[in-house]
CSV table of C-alpha atoms in Angstrom, one decimal:
chain,number,residue,atom,x,y,z
A,225,MET,CA,-8.6,161.0,188.3
A,226,GLY,CA,-11.7,162.3,190.0
A,227,ALA,CA,-11.0,160.4,193.2
A,228,THR,CA,-7.4,161.7,193.2
A,229,LEU,CA,-8.7,165.3,192.9
A,230,ASN,CA,-11.3,164.8,195.6
A,231,TRP,CA,-8.6,163.3,197.9
A,232,ALA,CA,-6.3,166.2,197.2
A,233,TRP,CA,-9.1,168.7,197.8
A,234,GLN,CA,-9.6,167.4,201.3
A,235,ASN,CA,-6.1,168.7,202.2
A,236,PRO,CA,-6.6,172.2,203.7
A,237,TRP,CA,-3.2,173.4,202.3
A,238,VAL,CA,-4.3,172.5,198.8
A,239,ARG,CA,-7.5,174.5,199.3
A,240,LEU,CA,-5.5,177.4,200.7
A,241,VAL,CA,-3.1,177.5,197.7
A,242,VAL,CA,-6.1,177.3,195.3
A,243,TYR,CA,-7.9,180.1,197.1
A,244,VAL,CA,-4.8,182.3,197.2
A,245,GLY,CA,-4.2,181.7,193.5
A,246,LEU,CA,-7.8,182.6,192.6
A,247,VAL,CA,-7.6,185.8,194.7
A,248,GLY,CA,-4.3,186.7,193.0
A,249,LEU,CA,-5.7,186.0,189.6
A,250,GLY,CA,-8.7,188.1,190.4
A,251,LEU,CA,-6.6,191.0,191.6
A,252,VAL,CA,-4.5,190.9,188.4
A,253,LEU,CA,-7.6,190.9,186.2
A,254,LEU,CA,-9.1,193.7,188.2
A,255,SER,CA,-5.9,195.8,187.9
A,256,TRP,CA,-5.9,195.1,184.2
A,257,VAL,CA,-9.5,196.2,183.8
A,258,LEU,CA,-9.0,199.4,185.9
A,259,ASN,CA,-5.9,200.4,184.0
A,260,GLY,CA,-7.5,199.8,180.6
A,261,ALA,CA,-10.8,201.5,181.4
A,262,ARG,CA,-9.7,204.1,183.8
A,263,THR,CA,-11.9,206.9,182.4
A,264,ALA,CA,-15.0,204.7,182.3
A,265,VAL,CA,-14.4,203.4,185.8
A,266,GLY,CA,-13.8,206.9,187.1
A,267,THR,CA,-17.1,208.1,185.5
A,268,VAL,CA,-19.1,205.2,187.1
A,269,VAL,CA,-17.4,205.7,190.5
A,270,ALA,CA,-18.1,209.5,190.4
A,271,ALA,CA,-21.8,208.8,189.5
A,272,PHE,CA,-22.1,206.3,192.4
A,273,VAL,CA,-20.5,208.5,194.9
A,274,PHE,CA,-22.7,211.4,193.9
A,275,SER,CA,-25.8,209.2,194.2
A,276,TYR,CA,-24.7,207.9,197.6
A,277,VAL,CA,-24.1,211.5,198.9
A,278,VAL,CA,-27.4,212.9,197.8
A,279,SER,CA,-29.5,209.8,198.6
A,280,PRO,CA,-30.4,211.1,202.1
A,281,VAL,CA,-32.0,214.1,200.4
A,282,VAL,CA,-34.2,211.8,198.3
A,283,ARG,CA,-35.1,209.8,201.5
A,284,TRP,CA,-36.1,213.1,203.1
A,285,PHE,CA,-38.6,213.7,200.3
A,286,GLU,CA,-39.9,210.1,200.6
A,287,VAL,CA,-40.5,210.6,204.3
A,288,ARG,CA,-42.7,213.5,203.4
A,289,ARG,CA,-44.8,211.3,201.1
A,290,LEU,CA,-43.3,212.3,197.8
A,291,THR,CA,-42.4,209.7,195.2
A,292,ARG,CA,-38.8,208.8,194.7
A,293,ALA,CA,-39.0,210.0,191.2
A,294,LEU,CA,-40.0,213.5,192.3
A,295,GLY,CA,-37.2,213.5,194.9
A,296,VAL,CA,-34.6,212.7,192.2
A,297,VAL,CA,-36.0,215.4,190.0
A,298,ALA,CA,-35.8,217.9,192.8
A,299,VAL,CA,-32.2,217.0,193.6
A,300,PHE,CA,-31.1,217.4,190.0
A,301,VAL,CA,-32.9,220.7,189.5
A,302,GLY,CA,-31.2,222.0,192.6
A,303,MET,CA,-27.9,220.7,191.3
A,304,LEU,CA,-28.3,222.4,188.0
A,305,PHE,CA,-29.2,225.7,189.7
A,306,LEU,CA,-26.0,225.4,191.9
A,307,MET,CA,-23.9,224.6,188.8
A,308,GLY,CA,-25.2,227.7,187.0
A,309,LEU,CA,-24.5,229.9,190.1
A,310,ALA,CA,-21.1,228.4,190.4
A,311,THR,CA,-20.4,229.1,186.7
A,312,VAL,CA,-21.3,232.8,187.2
A,313,LEU,CA,-19.2,233.2,190.3
A,314,LEU,CA,-16.2,231.5,188.9
A,315,ALA,CA,-16.4,233.6,185.7
A,316,ASN,CA,-16.5,236.7,187.9
A,317,MET,CA,-13.4,235.5,189.8
A,318,VAL,CA,-11.5,234.7,186.6
A,319,GLY,CA,-12.3,238.2,185.3
A,320,GLN,CA,-11.0,239.8,188.4
A,321,LEU,CA,-7.8,237.8,188.4
A,322,ALA,CA,-7.3,238.7,184.7
A,323,ARG,CA,-7.6,242.4,185.6
A,324,PHE,CA,-5.2,241.9,188.4
A,325,ALA,CA,-2.7,240.2,186.0
A,326,ALA,CA,-3.0,243.1,183.5
A,327,GLY,CA,-2.3,245.7,186.2
A,328,LEU,CA,0.4,243.8,188.0
A,329,PRO,CA,3.3,245.7,186.4
A,330,THR,CA,1.8,249.0,187.4
A,331,LEU,CA,1.3,247.7,190.9
A,332,LEU,CA,4.9,246.6,191.3
A,333,GLN,CA,6.3,249.8,189.6
A,334,PRO,CA,6.9,251.6,193.0
A,335,ILE,CA,8.9,248.6,194.3
A,336,LEU,CA,11.0,248.5,191.1
A,337,GLY,CA,11.5,252.3,191.3
A,338,TRP,CA,12.6,252.0,194.8
A,339,ALA,CA,15.0,249.2,193.9
A,340,GLN,CA,16.4,251.3,191.0
A,341,ALA,CA,16.9,254.4,193.2
A,342,LEU,CA,18.5,252.4,196.0
A,343,PRO,CA,22.1,252.8,194.8
A,344,GLU,CA,21.6,256.6,194.8
A,345,HIS,CA,20.3,256.7,198.3
A,346,ILE,CA,23.1,254.4,199.5
A,347,GLY,CA,25.7,256.7,197.8
A,348,ARG,CA,24.8,259.5,200.1
A,349,VAL,CA,26.2,257.5,203.0
A,350,GLU,CA,29.9,256.9,203.2
A,351,LEU,CA,30.4,253.1,203.1
A,352,PRO,CA,33.4,250.9,202.3
A,353,PRO,CA,33.7,250.3,198.5
A,354,VAL,CA,33.3,246.5,199.0
A,355,LEU,CA,30.0,247.1,200.8
A,356,LEU,CA,28.8,249.6,198.2
A,357,GLU,CA,29.6,247.1,195.4
A,358,ALA,CA,27.8,244.3,197.3
A,359,LEU,CA,24.7,246.5,197.8
A,360,GLY,CA,24.7,247.6,194.2
A,361,GLN,CA,24.8,244.0,193.0
A,362,ALA,CA,22.1,243.0,195.5
A,363,THR,CA,19.9,245.8,194.1
A,364,LEU,CA,20.4,244.6,190.5
A,365,ASN,CA,19.6,241.1,191.6
A,366,LEU,CA,16.4,242.3,193.4
A,367,GLN,CA,15.3,244.2,190.3
A,368,THR,CA,15.9,241.2,188.1
A,369,LEU,CA,14.1,238.9,190.5
A,370,LEU,CA,11.0,241.1,190.6
A,371,GLN,CA,10.9,241.5,186.9
A,372,ALA,CA,11.2,237.7,186.4
A,373,PHE,CA,8.5,237.2,189.0
A,374,VAL,CA,6.2,239.5,187.2
A,375,GLN,CA,6.8,237.9,183.8
A,376,THR,CA,6.4,234.3,185.3
A,377,LEU,CA,3.1,235.2,187.1
A,378,LEU,CA,1.7,236.9,184.0
A,379,GLN,CA,2.6,234.0,181.8
A,380,ALA,CA,1.1,231.5,184.3
A,381,LEU,CA,-2.1,233.4,184.6
A,382,GLN,CA,-2.3,233.9,180.8
A,383,GLY,CA,-1.8,230.2,180.3
A,384,VAL,CA,-4.5,229.4,182.8
A,385,LEU,CA,-7.0,231.8,181.3
A,386,THR,CA,-6.3,230.8,177.7
A,387,GLN,CA,-5.7,227.1,178.3
A,388,GLY,CA,-2.3,227.3,176.8
A,389,GLY,CA,-3.4,229.5,173.9
A,390,ASN,CA,-4.7,226.6,171.9
A,391,LEU,CA,-8.3,227.5,171.0
A,392,LEU,CA,-9.0,224.1,169.4
A,393,GLY,CA,-7.5,222.2,172.3
A,394,PHE,CA,-9.5,224.3,174.7
A,395,PHE,CA,-12.8,223.6,173.0
A,396,THR,CA,-11.8,219.9,172.7
A,397,ARG,CA,-11.2,219.7,176.4
A,398,LEU,CA,-14.4,221.7,177.1
A,399,LEU,CA,-16.5,219.3,175.0
A,400,GLY,CA,-14.9,216.3,176.5
A,401,GLY,CA,-15.5,217.5,180.0
A,402,ALA,CA,-19.1,218.4,179.2
A,403,PHE,CA,-19.7,215.0,177.7
A,404,GLN,CA,-18.2,213.3,180.8
A,405,LEU,CA,-20.2,215.5,183.1
A,406,LEU,CA,-23.4,214.7,181.2
A,407,THR,CA,-22.6,211.0,181.4
A,408,VAL,CA,-22.1,211.2,185.2
A,409,ILE,CA,-25.4,213.0,185.5
A,410,THR,CA,-27.2,210.5,183.4
A,411,LEU,CA,-25.7,207.5,185.4
A,412,SER,CA,-26.4,209.3,188.7
A,413,ILE,CA,-30.1,209.6,187.8
A,414,TYR,CA,-30.5,205.9,187.2
A,415,LEU,CA,-28.4,205.0,190.2
A,416,LEU,CA,-30.2,207.3,192.6
A,417,TYR,CA,-33.6,206.1,191.5
A,418,ASP,CA,-32.7,202.4,191.7
A,419,LEU,CA,-30.3,202.6,194.7
A,420,PRO,CA,-32.5,200.5,197.0
A,421,ARG,CA,-32.9,197.8,194.4
A,422,ILE,CA,-29.1,197.8,193.7
A,423,GLY,CA,-28.4,197.4,197.4
A,424,ALA,CA,-30.9,194.5,197.6
A,425,ALA,CA,-29.3,192.8,194.5
A,426,VAL,CA,-25.8,193.1,196.0
A,427,LEU,CA,-27.1,191.7,199.3
A,428,ARG,CA,-28.6,188.7,197.5
A,429,ALA,CA,-25.1,187.8,196.2
A,430,VAL,CA,-24.1,187.1,199.8
A,431,PRO,CA,-24.8,183.6,201.2
A,432,VAL,CA,-28.2,183.5,203.0
A,433,PRO,CA,-26.8,182.6,206.5
A,434,HIS,CA,-24.5,185.7,206.4
A,435,GLN,CA,-27.0,188.2,204.9
A,436,PRO,CA,-28.4,189.5,208.3
A,437,LEU,CA,-24.8,190.3,209.6
A,438,THR,CA,-23.8,191.7,206.2
A,439,LEU,CA,-26.8,194.0,206.2
A,440,GLU,CA,-26.2,195.1,209.8
A,441,LEU,CA,-22.5,195.9,209.0
A,442,ALA,CA,-23.5,197.8,205.8
A,443,GLN,CA,-26.0,199.9,207.8
A,444,LYS,CA,-23.4,200.8,210.4
A,445,ALA,CA,-20.9,201.7,207.6
A,446,ASP,CA,-23.6,203.8,206.0
A,447,LEU,CA,-24.2,205.5,209.4
A,448,ALA,CA,-20.4,206.3,209.8
A,449,PHE,CA,-19.7,207.3,206.2
A,450,GLY,CA,-23.0,209.1,205.7
A,451,GLY,CA,-22.5,211.0,208.9
A,452,TYR,CA,-19.1,212.1,207.8
A,453,VAL,CA,-20.3,213.2,204.4
A,454,ARG,CA,-23.2,215.2,205.9
A,455,GLY,CA,-20.8,216.8,208.5
A,456,THR,CA,-18.3,217.7,205.7
A,457,ILE,CA,-21.0,219.3,203.6
A,458,LEU,CA,-22.4,221.2,206.6
A,459,GLY,CA,-18.9,222.4,207.6
A,460,ALA,CA,-18.1,223.4,204.0
A,461,LEU,CA,-21.4,225.4,203.7
A,462,PHE,CA,-20.7,227.1,207.0
A,463,ASN,CA,-17.2,228.0,205.9
A,464,GLY,CA,-18.4,229.3,202.6
A,465,LEU,CA,-21.1,231.5,204.2
A,466,LEU,CA,-18.6,232.7,206.9
A,467,VAL,CA,-16.0,233.7,204.3
A,468,THR,CA,-18.7,235.4,202.1
A,469,VAL,CA,-19.8,237.6,205.0
A,470,ALA,CA,-16.2,238.4,206.2
A,471,MET,CA,-15.0,239.3,202.7
A,472,TYR,CA,-18.0,241.4,202.0
A,473,LEU,CA,-17.3,243.4,205.2
A,474,ALA,CA,-13.6,243.6,204.6
A,475,PHE,CA,-13.7,244.6,200.9
A,476,GLY,CA,-16.8,246.8,201.5
A,477,ILE,CA,-14.8,249.1,203.9
A,478,PHE,CA,-12.5,250.1,201.0
A,479,GLN,CA,-14.7,249.6,197.9
A,480,GLY,CA,-18.2,250.3,199.2
A,481,PHE,CA,-21.0,247.9,200.1
A,482,GLY,CA,-22.3,247.4,196.6
A,483,LEU,CA,-23.5,244.6,194.3
A,484,GLU,CA,-20.0,244.2,192.7
A,485,VAL,CA,-18.4,243.7,196.1
A,486,LEU,CA,-21.2,241.3,197.1
A,487,THR,CA,-20.6,239.2,194.0
A,488,GLN,CA,-16.8,239.2,194.7
A,489,ALA,CA,-17.4,238.1,198.2
A,490,MET,CA,-19.8,235.3,197.1
A,491,SER,CA,-17.1,234.2,194.6
A,492,LEU,CA,-14.5,234.0,197.4
A,493,GLY,CA,-17.0,232.2,199.6
A,494,PHE,CA,-17.8,229.7,196.9
A,495,LEU,CA,-14.1,229.0,196.5
A,496,ALA,CA,-13.8,228.5,200.3
A,497,PHE,CA,-16.8,226.1,200.1
A,498,LEU,CA,-15.1,224.0,197.4
A,499,PHE,CA,-11.6,223.9,199.0
A,500,SER,CA,-13.2,223.0,202.4
A,501,PHE,CA,-13.3,219.5,201.2
A,502,VAL,CA,-9.5,219.5,201.0
A,503,PRO,CA,-8.1,219.0,204.5
A,504,VAL,CA,-5.3,221.4,205.7
A,505,LEU,CA,-4.3,222.8,202.3
A,506,GLY,CA,-7.8,223.9,201.4
A,507,VAL,CA,-7.7,226.8,203.8
A,508,ILE,CA,-4.4,228.1,202.4
A,509,ILE,CA,-5.4,227.7,198.7
A,510,SER,CA,-8.8,229.4,199.1
A,511,ALA,CA,-7.2,232.4,200.8
A,512,ILE,CA,-4.8,233.2,198.0
A,513,PRO,CA,-7.4,234.8,195.6
A,514,ALA,CA,-8.7,237.0,198.4
A,515,LEU,CA,-5.2,238.2,199.2
A,516,VAL,CA,-4.4,238.8,195.5
A,517,LEU,CA,-7.5,240.9,195.0
A,518,ALA,CA,-6.8,242.9,198.2
A,519,LEU,CA,-3.2,243.8,197.1
A,520,PRO,CA,-4.2,246.6,194.6
A,521,LEU,CA,-6.2,248.3,197.3
A,522,GLY,CA,-3.2,249.0,199.5
A,523,TRP,CA,-1.4,247.5,202.4
A,524,LEU,CA,-4.1,248.5,204.9
A,525,ALA,CA,-6.7,246.6,202.9
A,526,LEU,CA,-4.4,243.6,202.6
A,527,ALA,CA,-3.9,243.6,206.4
A,528,VAL,CA,-7.7,243.8,207.0
A,529,VAL,CA,-8.4,241.0,204.6
A,530,THR,CA,-5.6,238.9,206.1
A,531,LEU,CA,-7.1,239.5,209.6
A,532,ALA,CA,-10.6,238.6,208.4
A,533,LEU,CA,-9.3,235.3,206.8
A,534,TRP,CA,-7.4,234.5,210.0
A,535,VAL,CA,-10.6,235.1,212.1
A,536,CYS,CA,-12.6,232.8,209.7
A,537,ASN,CA,-9.9,230.2,210.0
A,538,GLN,CA,-10.1,230.3,213.8
A,539,VAL,CA,-13.9,230.2,213.9
A,540,GLN,CA,-13.8,227.3,211.4
A,541,GLY,CA,-11.3,225.5,213.6
A,542,VAL,CA,-13.8,225.6,216.5
A,543,VAL,CA,-17.0,225.0,214.6
A,544,TRP,CA,-15.9,222.3,212.2
A,545,PRO,CA,-14.9,219.7,214.8
A,546,VAL,CA,-18.1,220.3,216.7
A,547,ILE,CA,-20.2,219.6,213.5
A,548,MET,CA,-18.1,216.5,212.7
A,549,GLY,CA,-18.5,215.3,216.3
A,550,ARG,CA,-22.2,215.5,216.2
A,551,THR,CA,-22.6,213.9,212.8
A,552,THR,CA,-20.1,211.1,213.4
A,553,SER,CA,-20.4,210.8,217.2
A,554,LEU,CA,-16.7,211.4,217.6
A,555,HIS,CA,-15.0,213.8,220.1
A,556,PRO,CA,-13.5,216.8,218.3
A,557,VAL,CA,-10.0,215.9,219.5
A,558,THR,CA,-10.4,212.4,218.1
A,559,GLY,CA,-11.5,213.8,214.7
A,560,ILE,CA,-8.6,216.2,214.5
A,561,ALA,CA,-6.1,213.5,215.6
A,562,ALA,CA,-7.6,211.1,213.0
A,563,VAL,CA,-7.1,213.7,210.2
A,564,LEU,CA,-3.5,214.5,211.2
A,565,ILE,CA,-2.5,210.8,211.5
A,566,GLY,CA,-4.2,209.8,208.3
A,567,ALA,CA,-2.6,212.7,206.4
A,568,SER,CA,0.9,211.9,207.8
A,569,LEU,CA,0.6,208.2,206.9
A,570,PHE,CA,-1.3,208.2,203.5
A,571,GLY,CA,-1.5,211.9,202.4
A,572,LEU,CA,-4.7,213.5,201.1
A,573,GLY,CA,-6.5,210.1,200.8
A,574,GLY,CA,-5.7,209.2,204.3
A,575,ALA,CA,-6.9,212.6,205.6
A,576,LEU,CA,-10.2,212.2,203.7
A,577,LEU,CA,-10.9,208.6,204.9
A,578,ALA,CA,-9.5,208.8,208.5
A,579,VAL,CA,-12.6,210.3,210.2
A,580,PRO,CA,-15.2,207.9,208.6
A,581,LEU,CA,-13.0,204.9,209.3
A,582,VAL,CA,-12.5,205.9,212.9
A,583,ALA,CA,-16.2,206.5,213.3
A,584,TYR,CA,-17.0,203.1,211.8
A,585,VAL,CA,-14.5,201.4,214.2
A,586,LYS,CA,-16.1,203.3,217.1
A,587,ILE,CA,-19.6,202.0,216.1
A,588,LEU,CA,-18.2,198.4,215.9
A,589,TYR,CA,-16.4,198.9,219.2
A,590,THR,CA,-19.6,200.2,220.9
A,591,ASP,CA,-22.1,197.8,219.4
A,592,TYR,CA,-20.1,194.6,219.4
A,593,TYR,CA,-17.1,194.6,221.7
A,594,LEU,CA,-18.8,196.4,224.7
A,595,ASN,CA,-21.8,194.1,224.3
A,596,SER,CA,-19.7,190.9,223.9
A,597,ARG,CA,-19.5,188.1,226.4
A,598,PHE,CA,-15.7,188.5,226.4
A,599,TYR,CA,-16.0,192.1,227.6
A,600,ARG,CA,-18.7,191.4,230.2
A,601,GLU,CA,-17.3,188.2,231.7
A,602,GLY,CA,-13.6,188.4,230.8
């Protein structure tokens, strides 16, 4: 029996079938595990991604002769400070949107009044009866549409602010989110502190002859993806600061340059920072709260805020590719093209991964292909 199995194993097609079967079985088991433990896997992945993103900061502390433990503590103290600041800014933004929702019927009252008086104004002009009837029906439809819009927007904002009106459900989700966040932070502390040893343990699982090449490829991948992460964070910080300054100047013209306007501008800048990580749609989404808050100040204020946001978008469109080009060694046109192609092919995930993948391919192209014997000798 053993001799028969050994003879069969010598056949390359038998080995190929066995390998394909094992890979397929492994994929099925992996899919089953991921579906059954989706929340746990997501928590671990989030902790690992966070640890990988902030690991250069810890290395920066280590270069300055601080222990890795102190670097980890410094990173998490800074993170807690930023989380507290973000909570204050977001609470301020929610309060402003709540006041806007409460005053929305008053804000739209002139439009509704104009719509109600439209038949009277039209009646002063001699028009055919058919046209008068059509205009009157259009006026009623416009009034109904505006009223429905107001009611829908108020209900949507009320649902967002009260989490569907279910106080118990709100606190349940709040406690669940807090517990998951605490778990991510705890795992991140362990991962960040032991990240070098984890990397060494993973490398030891690779066969010894292939370890040098694996380590080299991993370092190049870290260079490409790490550069993309650093460039994205720098671009998001620049965008948040730019929007903060622009909104402070735009709203300050109409509301005065006080502390309340500064807090509002910082809230809008923080939203711009967060949504900067979402390609293409992030700019549009982050601009909506600013336009909503400018609407009660009049059409001139709305025009000024719109112009300020447009200028910020143009400046960001120039600066962001330059930052990404320096951190990933890609030409700005290449980075923009990669994002557009990735988004069109694979949606948001493709847009997020396009730039680091192209940067990694460029590193492999430069370091291996251009130095290869095939390239030099043909």
